[in-house]
JSON list of C-alpha atoms in Angstrom, two decimals:
[
{"chain": "R", "resi": 1, "resn": "MET", "atom": "CA", "xyz": [-31.76, -6.93, -1.53]},
{"chain": "R", "resi": 2, "resn": "LEU", "atom": "CA", "xyz": [-28.04, -6.45, -2.12]},
{"chain": "R", "resi": 3, "resn": "SER", "atom": "CA", "xyz": [-28.63, -2.95, -3.43]},
{"chain": "R", "resi": 4, "resn": "THR", "atom": "CA", "xyz": [-29.93, -1.78, -0.03]},
{"chain": "R", "resi": 5, "resn": "LEU", "atom": "CA", "xyz": [-26.51, -2.54, 1.51]},
{"chain": "R", "resi": 6, "resn": "LEU", "atom": "CA", "xyz": [-24.62, -0.51, -1.07]},
{"chain": "R", "resi": 7, "resn": "PRO", "atom": "CA", "xyz": [-23.88, 3.24, -1.27]},
{"chain": "R", "resi": 8, "resn": "THR", "atom": "CA", "xyz": [-26.23, 5.23, -3.46]},
{"chain": "R", "resi": 9, "resn": "GLY", "atom": "CA", "xyz": [-25.32, 4.96, -7.13]},
{"chain": "R", "resi": 10, "resn": "LEU", "atom": "CA", "xyz": [-23.21, 1.79, -6.89]},
{"chain": "R", "resi": 11, "resn": "SER", "atom": "CA", "xyz": [-24.77, -1.17, -8.74]},
{"chain": "R", "resi": 12, "resn": "PRO", "atom": "CA", "xyz": [-24.65, -4.75, -7.37]},
{"chain": "R", "resi": 13, "resn": "ALA", "atom": "CA", "xyz": [-22.70, -5.89, -10.45]},
{"chain": "R", "resi": 14, "resn": "LEU", "atom": "CA", "xyz": [-20.04, -3.27, -9.90]},
{"chain": "R", "resi": 15, "resn": "ALA", "atom": "CA", "xyz": [-19.87, -4.12, -6.19]},
{"chain": "R", "resi": 16, "resn": "LEU", "atom": "CA", "xyz": [-19.32, -7.82, -7.00]},
{"chain": "R", "resi": 17, "resn": "LEU", "atom": "CA", "xyz": [-16.58, -6.85, -9.45]},
{"chain": "R", "resi": 18, "resn": "LEU", "atom": "CA", "xyz": [-14.80, -4.82, -6.75]},
{"chain": "R", "resi": 19, "resn": "ILE", "atom": "CA", "xyz": [-15.04, -7.78, -4.34]},
{"chain": "R", "resi": 20, "resn": "ALA", "atom": "CA", "xyz": [-13.47, -10.06, -6.96]},
{"chain": "R", "resi": 21, "resn": "ILE", "atom": "CA", "xyz": [-10.73, -7.50, -7.66]},
{"chain": "R", "resi": 22, "resn": "SER", "atom": "CA", "xyz": [-9.98, -7.36, -3.94]},
{"chain": "R", "resi": 23, "resn": "PHE", "atom": "CA", "xyz": [-9.24, -11.11, -3.96]},
{"chain": "R", "resi": 24, "resn": "LEU", "atom": "CA", "xyz": [-6.90, -10.83, -6.96]},
{"chain": "R", "resi": 25, "resn": "THR", "atom": "CA", "xyz": [-5.01, -7.76, -5.76]},
{"chain": "R", "resi": 26, "resn": "SER", "atom": "CA", "xyz": [-4.52, -9.19, -2.26]},
{"chain": "R", "resi": 27, "resn": "ALA", "atom": "CA", "xyz": [-3.21, -12.45, -3.72]},
{"chain": "R", "resi": 28, "resn": "PHE", "atom": "CA", "xyz": [-0.70, -10.58, -5.88]},
{"chain": "R", "resi": 29, "resn": "THR", "atom": "CA", "xyz": [0.48, -8.40, -3.00]},
{"chain": "R", "resi": 30, "resn": "ALA", "atom": "CA", "xyz": [0.87, -11.38, -0.67]},
{"chain": "R", "resi": 31, "resn": "ALA", "atom": "CA", "xyz": [3.12, -13.05, -3.23]},
{"chain": "R", "resi": 32, "resn": "PHE", "atom": "CA", "xyz": [5.17, -10.04, -4.39]},
{"chain": "R", "resi": 33, "resn": "GLY", "atom": "CA", "xyz": [4.64, -7.36, -1.76]},
{"chain": "R", "resi": 34, "resn": "ILE", "atom": "CA", "xyz": [3.42, -4.60, -4.08]},
{"chain": "R", "resi": 35, "resn": "GLY", "atom": "CA", "xyz": [1.05, -3.88, -6.93]},
{"chain": "R", "resi": 36, "resn": "GLY", "atom": "CA", "xyz": [-2.26, -4.80, -5.32]},
{"chain": "R", "resi": 37, "resn": "GLY", "atom": "CA", "xyz": [-2.84, -1.47, -3.62]},
{"chain": "R", "resi": 38, "resn": "VAL", "atom": "CA", "xyz": [-2.15, 0.47, -6.80]},
{"chain": "R", "resi": 39, "resn": "ALA", "atom": "CA", "xyz": [-4.45, -1.79, -8.82]},
{"chain": "R", "resi": 40, "resn": "MET", "atom": "CA", "xyz": [-7.20, -1.49, -6.20]},
{"chain": "R", "resi": 41, "resn": "LEU", "atom": "CA", "xyz": [-6.86, 2.29, -6.25]},
{"chain": "R", "resi": 42, "resn": "GLY", "atom": "CA", "xyz": [-7.33, 2.22, -10.02]},
{"chain": "R", "resi": 43, "resn": "ALA", "atom": "CA", "xyz": [-10.40, 0.00, -9.73]},
{"chain": "R", "resi": 44, "resn": "LEU", "atom": "CA", "xyz": [-11.99, 2.23, -7.11]},
{"chain": "R", "resi": 45, "resn": "ALA", "atom": "CA", "xyz": [-11.17, 5.36, -9.10]},
{"chain": "R", "resi": 46, "resn": "GLY", "atom": "CA", "xyz": [-13.24, 3.97, -11.96]},
{"chain": "R", "resi": 47, "resn": "ALA", "atom": "CA", "xyz": [-16.15, 2.87, -9.78]},
{"chain": "R", "resi": 48, "resn": "VAL", "atom": "CA", "xyz": [-16.76, 5.34, -6.94]},
{"chain": "R", "resi": 49, "resn": "PRO", "atom": "CA", "xyz": [-16.98, 9.15, -6.69]},
{"chain": "R", "resi": 50, "resn": "PRO", "atom": "CA", "xyz": [-13.57, 10.90, -6.71]},
{"chain": "R", "resi": 51, "resn": "GLY", "atom": "CA", "xyz": [-14.16, 12.50, -3.33]},
{"chain": "R", "resi": 52, "resn": "VAL", "atom": "CA", "xyz": [-14.31, 9.14, -1.52]},
{"chain": "R", "resi": 53, "resn": "VAL", "atom": "CA", "xyz": [-11.66, 7.12, -3.35]},
{"chain": "R", "resi": 54, "resn": "ILE", "atom": "CA", "xyz": [-8.71, 7.71, -0.99]},
{"chain": "R", "resi": 55, "resn": "ALA", "atom": "CA", "xyz": [-10.74, 7.20, 2.20]},
{"chain": "R", "resi": 56, "resn": "VAL", "atom": "CA", "xyz": [-12.45, 3.99, 1.03]},
{"chain": "R", "resi": 57, "resn": "HIS", "atom": "CA", "xyz": [-9.18, 2.69, -0.40]},
{"chain": "R", "resi": 58, "resn": "GLY", "atom": "CA", "xyz": [-7.50, 3.28, 2.96]},
{"chain": "R", "resi": 59, "resn": "LEU", "atom": "CA", "xyz": [-9.99, 1.16, 4.89]},
{"chain": "R", "resi": 60, "resn": "VAL", "atom": "CA", "xyz": [-9.99, -1.63, 2.29]},
{"chain": "R", "resi": 61, "resn": "GLN", "atom": "CA", "xyz": [-6.20, -1.72, 2.28]},
{"chain": "R", "resi": 62, "resn": "PHE", "atom": "CA", "xyz": [-6.07, -1.71, 6.07]},
{"chain": "R", "resi": 63, "resn": "GLY", "atom": "CA", "xyz": [-8.18, -4.88, 6.04]},
{"chain": "R", "resi": 64, "resn": "SER", "atom": "CA", "xyz": [-6.05, -6.46, 3.32]},
{"chain": "R", "resi": 65, "resn": "ASN", "atom": "CA", "xyz": [-2.77, -5.64, 5.03]},
{"chain": "R", "resi": 66, "resn": "ILE", "atom": "CA", "xyz": [-3.79, -6.69, 8.52]},
{"chain": "R", "resi": 67, "resn": "GLY", "atom": "CA", "xyz": [-4.83, -10.07, 7.11]},
{"chain": "R", "resi": 68, "resn": "ARG", "atom": "CA", "xyz": [-1.44, -10.43, 5.45]},
{"chain": "R", "resi": 69, "resn": "THR", "atom": "CA", "xyz": [0.31, -9.32, 8.65]},
{"chain": "R", "resi": 70, "resn": "ILE", "atom": "CA", "xyz": [-1.51, -11.99, 10.66]},
{"chain": "R", "resi": 71, "resn": "VAL", "atom": "CA", "xyz": [-0.78, -14.76, 8.16]},
{"chain": "R", "resi": 72, "resn": "GLN", "atom": "CA", "xyz": [2.92, -13.81, 7.77]},
{"chain": "R", "resi": 73, "resn": "ARG", "atom": "CA", "xyz": [3.58, -12.49, 11.31]},
{"chain": "R", "resi": 74, "resn": "ALA", "atom": "CA", "xyz": [6.34, -15.03, 12.06]},
{"chain": "R", "resi": 75, "resn": "HIS", "atom": "CA", "xyz": [8.60, -13.27, 9.53]},
{"chain": "R", "resi": 76, "resn": "THR", "atom": "CA", "xyz": [7.86, -9.66, 10.51]},
{"chain": "R", "resi": 77, "resn": "LEU", "atom": "CA", "xyz": [10.77, -7.56, 11.80]},
{"chain": "R", "resi": 78, "resn": "TRP", "atom": "CA", "xyz": [8.88, -5.57, 14.45]},
{"chain": "R", "resi": 79, "resn": "PRO", "atom": "CA", "xyz": [11.69, -3.14, 15.40]},
{"chain": "R", "resi": 80, "resn": "LEU", "atom": "CA", "xyz": [11.64, -1.87, 11.79]},
{"chain": "R", "resi": 81, "resn": "VAL", "atom": "CA", "xyz": [7.85, -1.52, 11.95]},
{"chain": "R", "resi": 82, "resn": "ALA", "atom": "CA", "xyz": [8.13, 0.46, 15.19]},
{"chain": "R", "resi": 83, "resn": "ARG", "atom": "CA", "xyz": [10.53, 2.96, 13.59]},
{"chain": "R", "resi": 84, "resn": "PHE", "atom": "CA", "xyz": [8.29, 3.28, 10.54]},
{"chain": "R", "resi": 85, "resn": "THR", "atom": "CA", "xyz": [5.31, 3.88, 12.84]},
{"chain": "R", "resi": 86, "resn": "ALA", "atom": "CA", "xyz": [7.06, 6.69, 14.69]},
{"chain": "R", "resi": 87, "resn": "GLY", "atom": "CA", "xyz": [7.50, 8.61, 11.43]},
{"chain": "R", "resi": 88, "resn": "SER", "atom": "CA", "xyz": [4.02, 7.71, 10.21]},
{"chain": "R", "resi": 89, "resn": "LEU", "atom": "CA", "xyz": [2.34, 9.37, 13.18]},
{"chain": "R", "resi": 90, "resn": "VAL", "atom": "CA", "xyz": [3.91, 12.68, 12.24]},
{"chain": "R", "resi": 91, "resn": "GLY", "atom": "CA", "xyz": [3.36, 12.21, 8.50]},
{"chain": "R", "resi": 92, "resn": "VAL", "atom": "CA", "xyz": [-0.37, 11.51, 8.76]},
{"chain": "R", "resi": 93, "resn": "VAL", "atom": "CA", "xyz": [-0.99, 14.50, 11.03]},
{"chain": "R", "resi": 94, "resn": "LEU", "atom": "CA", "xyz": [0.80, 16.81, 8.58]},
{"chain": "R", "resi": 95, "resn": "GLY", "atom": "CA", "xyz": [-0.95, 15.18, 5.62]},
{"chain": "R", "resi": 96, "resn": "ALA", "atom": "CA", "xyz": [-4.37, 15.70, 7.18]},
{"chain": "R", "resi": 97, "resn": "TRP", "atom": "CA", "xyz": [-3.48, 19.34, 7.77]},
{"chain": "R", "resi": 98, "resn": "PHE", "atom": "CA", "xyz": [-2.41, 19.97, 4.16]},
{"chain": "R", "resi": 99, "resn": "VAL", "atom": "CA", "xyz": [-4.69, 17.47, 2.42]},
{"chain": "R", "resi": 100, "resn": "VAL", "atom": "CA", "xyz": [-6.46, 20.13, 0.36]},
{"chain": "R", "resi": 101, "resn": "ALA", "atom": "CA", "xyz": [-3.49, 22.45, -0.19]},
{"chain": "R", "resi": 102, "resn": "LEU", "atom": "CA", "xyz": [-0.71, 20.62, -2.07]},
{"chain": "R", "resi": 103, "resn": "PRO", "atom": "CA", "xyz": [-0.59, 19.77, -5.81]},
{"chain": "R", "resi": 104, "resn": "GLU", "atom": "CA", "xyz": [-1.11, 16.05, -6.40]},
{"chain": "R", "resi": 105, "resn": "ARG", "atom": "CA", "xyz": [0.98, 15.96, -9.60]},
{"chain": "R", "resi": 106, "resn": "GLY", "atom": "CA", "xyz": [4.07, 17.25, -7.81]},
{"chain": "R", "resi": 107, "resn": "LEU", "atom": "CA", "xyz": [3.75, 14.56, -5.15]},
{"chain": "R", "resi": 108, "resn": "LEU", "atom": "CA", "xyz": [3.26, 11.89, -7.80]},
{"chain": "R", "resi": 109, "resn": "GLY", "atom": "CA", "xyz": [6.44, 13.01, -9.56]},
{"chain": "R", "resi": 110, "resn": "LEU", "atom": "CA", "xyz": [8.52, 12.97, -6.39]},
{"chain": "R", "resi": 111, "resn": "LEU", "atom": "CA", "xyz": [7.20, 9.54, -5.49]},
{"chain": "R", "resi": 112, "resn": "GLY", "atom": "CA", "xyz": [8.00, 8.17, -8.94]},
{"chain": "R", "resi": 113, "resn": "VAL", "atom": "CA", "xyz": [11.57, 9.49, -8.86]},
{"chain": "R", "resi": 114, "resn": "PHE", "atom": "CA", "xyz": [12.14, 8.08, -5.38]},
{"chain": "R", "resi": 115, "resn": "ILE", "atom": "CA", "xyz": [10.87, 4.62, -6.31]},
{"chain": "R", "resi": 116, "resn": "LEU", "atom": "CA", "xyz": [13.05, 4.40, -9.42]},
{"chain": "R", "resi": 117, "resn": "ALA", "atom": "CA", "xyz": [16.10, 5.68, -7.53]},
{"chain": "R", "resi": 118, "resn": "MET", "atom": "CA", "xyz": [15.67, 3.27, -4.63]},
{"chain": "R", "resi": 119, "resn": "THR", "atom": "CA", "xyz": [15.15, 0.38, -7.06]},
{"chain": "R", "resi": 120, "resn": "TRP", "atom": "CA", "xyz": [18.01, 0.94, -9.52]},
{"chain": "R", "resi": 121, "resn": "VAL", "atom": "CA", "xyz": [20.57, 3.47, -8.28]},
{"chain": "R", "resi": 122, "resn": "PRO", "atom": "CA", "xyz": [23.47, 1.73, -6.49]},
{"chain": "R", "resi": 123, "resn": "LYS", "atom": "CA", "xyz": [23.30, 2.69, -2.84]},
{"chain": "R", "resi": 124, "resn": "PRO", "atom": "CA", "xyz": [26.30, 3.02, -0.51]},
{"chain": "R", "resi": 125, "resn": "ARG", "atom": "CA", "xyz": [26.23, 1.58, 2.97]},
{"chain": "R", "resi": 126, "resn": "ILE", "atom": "CA", "xyz": [24.45, 4.27, 4.93]},
{"chain": "R", "resi": 127, "resn": "PRO", "atom": "CA", "xyz": [24.75, 4.08, 8.73]},
{"chain": "R", "resi": 128, "resn": "GLY", "atom": "CA", "xyz": [21.32, 4.28, 10.34]},
{"chain": "R", "resi": 129, "resn": "LEU", "atom": "CA", "xyz": [19.31, 3.43, 7.20]},
{"chain": "R", "resi": 130, "resn": "ALA", "atom": "CA", "xyz": [17.32, 0.85, 9.17]},
{"chain": "R", "resi": 131, "resn": "SER", "atom": "CA", "xyz": [16.69, 3.29, 12.03]},
{"chain": "R", "resi": 132, "resn": "SER", "atom": "CA", "xyz": [16.46, 7.00, 11.27]},
{"chain": "R", "resi": 133, "resn": "GLY", "atom": "CA", "xyz": [15.94, 6.27, 7.56]},
{"chain": "R", "resi": 134, "resn": "LEU", "atom": "CA", "xyz": [12.78, 4.31, 8.32]},
{"chain": "R", "resi": 135, "resn": "VAL", "atom": "CA", "xyz": [11.48, 7.03, 10.63]},
{"chain": "R", "resi": 136, "resn": "ILE", "atom": "CA", "xyz": [11.92, 9.66, 7.91]},
{"chain": "R", "resi": 137, "resn": "GLY", "atom": "CA", "xyz": [10.59, 7.34, 5.21]},
{"chain": "R", "resi": 138, "resn": "GLY", "atom": "CA", "xyz": [7.56, 6.45, 7.32]},
{"chain": "R", "resi": 139, "resn": "GLY", "atom": "CA", "xyz": [6.77, 10.11, 7.80]},
{"chain": "R", "resi": 140, "resn": "LEU", "atom": "CA", "xyz": [7.09, 10.90, 4.10]},
{"chain": "R", "resi": 141, "resn": "ALA", "atom": "CA", "xyz": [5.09, 7.84, 2.98]},
{"chain": "R", "resi": 142, "resn": "SER", "atom": "CA", "xyz": [2.26, 8.57, 5.40]},
{"chain": "R", "resi": 143, "resn": "PHE", "atom": "CA", "xyz": [2.18, 12.23, 4.42]},
{"chain": "R", "resi": 144, "resn": "VAL", "atom": "CA", "xyz": [1.95, 11.38, 0.72]},
{"chain": "R", "resi": 145, "resn": "THR", "atom": "CA", "xyz": [-0.65, 8.63, 1.20]},
{"chain": "R", "resi": 146, "resn": "MET", "atom": "CA", "xyz": [-3.20, 11.22, 2.32]},
{"chain": "R", "resi": 147, "resn": "PHE", "atom": "CA", "xyz": [-3.08, 12.63, -1.23]},
{"chain": "R", "resi": 148, "resn": "VAL", "atom": "CA", "xyz": [-2.31, 9.74, -3.59]},
{"chain": "R", "resi": 149, "resn": "GLY", "atom": "CA", "xyz": [-3.59, 6.73, -1.65]},
{"chain": "R", "resi": 150, "resn": "ALA", "atom": "CA", "xyz": [-1.34, 3.84, -2.69]},
{"chain": "R", "resi": 151, "resn": "THR", "atom": "CA", "xyz": [2.22, 4.27, -1.42]},
{"chain": "R", "resi": 152, "resn": "GLY", "atom": "CA", "xyz": [3.00, 0.56, -1.09]},
{"chain": "R", "resi": 153, "resn": "PRO", "atom": "CA", "xyz": [5.74, 0.72, -3.76]},
{"chain": "R", "resi": 154, "resn": "PHE", "atom": "CA", "xyz": [7.33, 3.65, -1.89]},
{"chain": "R", "resi": 155, "resn": "VAL", "atom": "CA", "xyz": [7.48, 1.60, 1.33]},
{"chain": "R", "resi": 156, "resn": "GLN", "atom": "CA", "xyz": [8.72, -1.45, -0.57]},
{"chain": "R", "resi": 157, "resn": "ALA", "atom": "CA", "xyz": [11.49, 0.62, -2.13]},
{"chain": "R", "resi": 158, "resn": "LEU", "atom": "CA", "xyz": [12.36, 1.94, 1.33]},
{"chain": "R", "resi": 159, "resn": "LEU", "atom": "CA", "xyz": [12.77, -1.60, 2.71]},
{"chain": "R", "resi": 160, "resn": "LEU", "atom": "CA", "xyz": [14.45, -3.13, -0.34]},
{"chain": "R", "resi": 161, "resn": "PRO", "atom": "CA", "xyz": [18.00, -1.79, 0.36]},
{"chain": "R", "resi": 162, "resn": "LEU", "atom": "CA", "xyz": [17.99, -3.42, 3.82]},
{"chain": "R", "resi": 163, "resn": "GLY", "atom": "CA", "xyz": [18.69, -6.83, 2.27]},
{"chain": "R", "resi": 164, "resn": "LEU", "atom": "CA", "xyz": [15.79, -8.66, 3.91]},
{"chain": "R", "resi": 165, "resn": "GLU", "atom": "CA", "xyz": [14.92, -12.25, 3.01]},
{"chain": "R", "resi": 166, "resn": "LYS", "atom": "CA", "xyz": [11.80, -12.39, 0.80]},
{"chain": "R", "resi": 167, "resn": "ARG", "atom": "CA", "xyz": [9.40, -13.49, 3.56]},
{"chain": "R", "resi": 168, "resn": "GLN", "atom": "CA", "xyz": [10.78, -10.86, 5.93]},
{"chain": "R", "resi": 169, "resn": "LEU", "atom": "CA", "xyz": [10.38, -8.19, 3.25]},
{"chain": "R", "resi": 170, "resn": "ILE", "atom": "CA", "xyz": [6.75, -9.09, 2.48]},
{"chain": "R", "resi": 171, "resn": "ALA", "atom": "CA", "xyz": [5.73, -9.50, 6.13]},
{"chain": "R", "resi": 172, "resn": "THR", "atom": "CA", "xyz": [7.45, -6.32, 7.36]},
{"chain": "R", "resi": 173, "resn": "HIS", "atom": "CA", "xyz": [6.02, -4.38, 4.43]},
{"chain": "R", "resi": 174, "resn": "ALA", "atom": "CA", "xyz": [2.51, -5.64, 5.29]},
{"chain": "R", "resi": 175, "resn": "ALA", "atom": "CA", "xyz": [2.84, -4.56, 8.92]},
{"chain": "R", "resi": 176, "resn": "CYS", "atom": "CA", "xyz": [4.10, -1.10, 7.93]},
{"chain": "R", "resi": 177, "resn": "GLN", "atom": "CA", "xyz": [1.21, -0.71, 5.50]},
{"chain": "R", "resi": 178, "resn": "THR", "atom": "CA", "xyz": [-1.28, -1.84, 8.16]},
{"chain": "R", "resi": 179, "resn": "VAL", "atom": "CA", "xyz": [-0.09, 0.94, 10.45]},
{"chain": "R", "resi": 180, "resn": "GLN", "atom": "CA", "xyz": [-0.11, 3.52, 7.68]},
{"chain": "R", "resi": 181, "resn": "HIS", "atom": "CA", "xyz": [-3.63, 2.75, 6.46]},
{"chain": "R", "resi": 182, "resn": "LEU", "atom": "CA", "xyz": [-5.06, 2.57, 9.99]},
{"chain": "R", "resi": 183, "resn": "LEU", "atom": "CA", "xyz": [-3.68, 6.02, 10.75]},
{"chain": "R", "resi": 184, "resn": "LYS", "atom": "CA", "xyz": [-5.09, 7.28, 7.47]},
{"chain": "R", "resi": 185, "resn": "VAL", "atom": "CA", "xyz": [-8.55, 5.93, 8.32]},
{"chain": "R", "resi": 186, "resn": "PHE", "atom": "CA", "xyz": [-8.44, 7.72, 11.68]},
{"chain": "R", "resi": 187, "resn": "ALA", "atom": "CA", "xyz": [-7.35, 10.91, 9.93]},
{"chain": "R", "resi": 188, "resn": "PHE", "atom": "CA", "xyz": [-10.20, 10.84, 7.39]},
{"chain": "R", "resi": 189, "resn": "ALA", "atom": "CA", "xyz": [-12.70, 10.03, 10.15]},
{"chain": "R", "resi": 190, "resn": "ALA", "atom": "CA", "xyz": [-11.43, 13.05, 12.08]},
{"chain": "R", "resi": 191, "resn": "LEU", "atom": "CA", "xyz": [-11.85, 15.15, 8.93]},
{"chain": "R", "resi": 192, "resn": "GLY", "atom": "CA", "xyz": [-15.52, 14.11, 8.83]},
{"chain": "R", "resi": 193, "resn": "PHE", "atom": "CA", "xyz": [-15.63, 11.33, 6.22]},
{"chain": "R", "resi": 194, "resn": "ALA", "atom": "CA", "xyz": [-18.72, 9.10, 6.75]},
{"chain": "R", "resi": 195, "resn": "PHE", "atom": "CA", "xyz": [-17.54, 5.50, 6.45]},
{"chain": "R", "resi": 196, "resn": "ALA", "atom": "CA", "xyz": [-20.89, 4.00, 7.57]},
{"chain": "R", "resi": 197, "resn": "ASP", "atom": "CA", "xyz": [-22.50, 3.92, 4.11]},
{"chain": "R", "resi": 198, "resn": "TRP", "atom": "CA", "xyz": [-19.53, 2.00, 2.72]},
{"chain": "R", "resi": 199, "resn": "LEU", "atom": "CA", "xyz": [-19.01, -0.52, 5.52]},
{"chain": "R", "resi": 200, "resn": "PRO", "atom": "CA", "xyz": [-20.97, -3.50, 4.05]},
{"chain": "R", "resi": 201, "resn": "LEU", "atom": "CA", "xyz": [-19.08, -3.30, 0.75]},
{"chain": "R", "resi": 202, "resn": "ILE", "atom": "CA", "xyz": [-15.74, -2.71, 2.49]},
{"chain": "R", "resi": 203, "resn": "ALA", "atom": "CA", "xyz": [-16.33, -5.70, 4.81]},
{"chain": "R", "resi": 204, "resn": "ALA", "atom": "CA", "xyz": [-17.01, -7.96, 1.81]},
{"chain": "R", "resi": 205, "resn": "MET", "atom": "CA", "xyz": [-13.88, -6.68, 0.03]},
{"chain": "R", "resi": 206, "resn": "ILE", "atom": "CA", "xyz": [-11.78, -7.28, 3.14]},
{"chain": "R", "resi": 207, "resn": "ALA", "atom": "CA", "xyz": [-13.12, -10.85, 3.45]},
{"chain": "R", "resi": 208, "resn": "SER", "atom": "CA", "xyz": [-12.35, -11.66, -0.19]},
{"chain": "R", "resi": 209, "resn": "GLY", "atom": "CA", "xyz": [-8.98, -9.96, 0.21]},
{"chain": "R", "resi": 210, "resn": "PHE", "atom": "CA", "xyz": [-8.11, -12.25, 3.12]},
{"chain": "R", "resi": 211, "resn": "ALA", "atom": "CA", "xyz": [-8.87, -15.28, 0.95]},
{"chain": "R", "resi": 212, "resn": "GLY", "atom": "CA", "xyz": [-6.57, -13.78, -1.67]},
{"chain": "R", "resi": 213, "resn": "THR", "atom": "CA", "xyz": [-3.85, -13.33, 0.96]},
{"chain": "R", "resi": 214, "resn": "ILE", "atom": "CA", "xyz": [-3.98, -17.05, 1.81]},
{"chain": "R", "resi": 215, "resn": "ALA", "atom": "CA", "xyz": [-3.62, -17.96, -1.87]},
{"chain": "R", "resi": 216, "resn": "GLY", "atom": "CA", "xyz": [-0.80, -15.47, -2.48]},
{"chain": "R", "resi": 217, "resn": "THR", "atom": "CA", "xyz": [1.15, -16.59, 0.60]},
{"chain": "R", "resi": 218, "resn": "LYS", "atom": "CA", "xyz": [1.22, -20.15, -0.72]},
{"chain": "R", "resi": 219, "resn": "LEU", "atom": "CA", "xyz": [2.70, -18.84, -3.98]},
{"chain": "R", "resi": 220, "resn": "LEU", "atom": "CA", "xyz": [5.33, -16.84, -2.06]},
{"chain": "R", "resi": 221, "resn": "GLU", "atom": "CA", "xyz": [6.61, -19.98, -0.31]},
{"chain": "R", "resi": 222, "resn": "LYS", "atom": "CA", "xyz": [7.22, -21.64, -3.69]},
{"chain": "R", "resi": 223, "resn": "LEU", "atom": "CA", "xyz": [8.76, -18.65, -5.47]},
{"chain": "R", "resi": 224, "resn": "PRO", "atom": "CA", "xyz": [12.60, -18.78, -5.85]},
{"chain": "R", "resi": 225, "resn": "GLU", "atom": "CA", "xyz": [14.40, -15.84, -4.22]},
{"chain": "R", "resi": 226, "resn": "ARG", "atom": "CA", "xyz": [16.07, -14.74, -7.48]},
{"chain": "R", "resi": 227, "resn": "TRP", "atom": "CA", "xyz": [12.81, -14.60, -9.43]},
{"chain": "R", "resi": 228, "resn": "PHE", "atom": "CA", "xyz": [11.10, -12.88, -6.52]},
{"chain": "R", "resi": 229, "resn": "LEU", "atom": "CA", "xyz": [13.61, -10.00, -6.61]},
{"chain": "R", "resi": 230, "resn": "ILE", "atom": "CA", "xyz": [13.40, -9.71, -10.40]},
{"chain": "R", "resi": 231, "resn": "THR", "atom": "CA", "xyz": [9.60, -9.54, -10.23]},
{"chain": "R", "resi": 232, "resn": "VAL", "atom": "CA", "xyz": [9.63, -6.95, -7.44]},
{"chain": "R", "resi": 233, "resn": "LYS", "atom": "CA", "xyz": [12.11, -4.72, -9.28]},
{"chain": "R", "resi": 234, "resn": "ALA", "atom": "CA", "xyz": [10.14, -4.98, -12.51]},
{"chain": "R", "resi": 235, "resn": "ALA", "atom": "CA", "xyz": [6.91, -4.08, -10.73]},
{"chain": "R", "resi": 236, "resn": "LEU", "atom": "CA", "xyz": [8.54, -1.14, -8.93]},
{"chain": "R", "resi": 237, "resn": "THR", "atom": "CA", "xyz": [9.93, 0.14, -12.22]},
{"chain": "R", "resi": 238, "resn": "LEU", "atom": "CA", "xyz": [6.53, 0.03, -13.93]},
{"chain": "R", "resi": 239, "resn": "VAL", "atom": "CA", "xyz": [4.90, 1.82, -11.00]},
{"chain": "R", "resi": 240, "resn": "GLY", "atom": "CA", "xyz": [7.61, 4.50, -10.91]},
{"chain": "R", "resi": 241, "resn": "ILE", "atom": "CA", "xyz": [7.30, 5.19, -14.65]},
{"chain": "R", "resi": 242, "resn": "ASP", "atom": "CA", "xyz": [3.51, 5.34, -14.40]},
{"chain": "R", "resi": 243, "resn": "LEU", "atom": "CA", "xyz": [3.72, 7.84, -11.55]},
{"chain": "R", "resi": 244, "resn": "LEU", "atom": "CA", "xyz": [5.99, 10.08, -13.65]},
{"chain": "R", "resi": 245, "resn": "ARG", "atom": "CA", "xyz": [3.52, 9.76, -16.55]},
{"chain": "R", "resi": 246, "resn": "ARG", "atom": "CA", "xyz": [0.65, 10.84, -14.33]},
{"chain": "R", "resi": 247, "resn": "ALA", "atom": "CA", "xyz": [2.72, 13.69, -12.89]},
{"chain": "R", "resi": 248, "resn": "ALA", "atom": "CA", "xyz": [3.36, 14.92, -16.44]},
{"chain": "R", "resi": 249, "resn": "GLY", "atom": "CA", "xyz": [-0.39, 14.91, -17.13]},
{"chain": "R", "resi": 250, "resn": "TYR", "atom": "CA", "xyz": [-0.48, 12.06, -19.68]}
]
């Protein structure tokens, strides 16, 4: 029986819906780099208990991002990932320390402002943006992800000013997100979260997400560079505005 493999209170129909959503969100993220993690967070928030959303989302997104990293590894800029990782190690440790102490709405507001600024405000040439900037950004993104879960748009906005080609942007973003979510999973495990009850469902969502990654990567190869950038900026703008809305309590 499928129900025996599921956490208590989660129906088979709802589990199948989450598996299907994992395919769709992974396909979208593989093509455009963002959006899937936020959508998956929303789906989980409506289906599982609030206390487990961020932890389960982290493991599902780790599986989704590592699949995308493997498929698109030829275009990944690993030195950028290494700098992001250095900051992430510090950010996750601090986030785990303060995870129950900081107001979520304030973090949502800061994240929304940052995303909109990085997307639309003209940026001067800043020496070291690809080095120290990524270390600082990795730390901040990994700190915030312990509270709000989906910080993919934040990381995308951090990489966008570097002028990467579309496949480099998507692949490097996926690798950074893989690191971030893996560290988050370790942090929640250290805090005592029991992942075992959720593993069958998470494994199925990761498998369907990998299939979505294959489909989305094929779309990425066919997408013109100009339309790719327009789509990414539009998606970032919508996410930034929605974060400000949530921060304001609407």
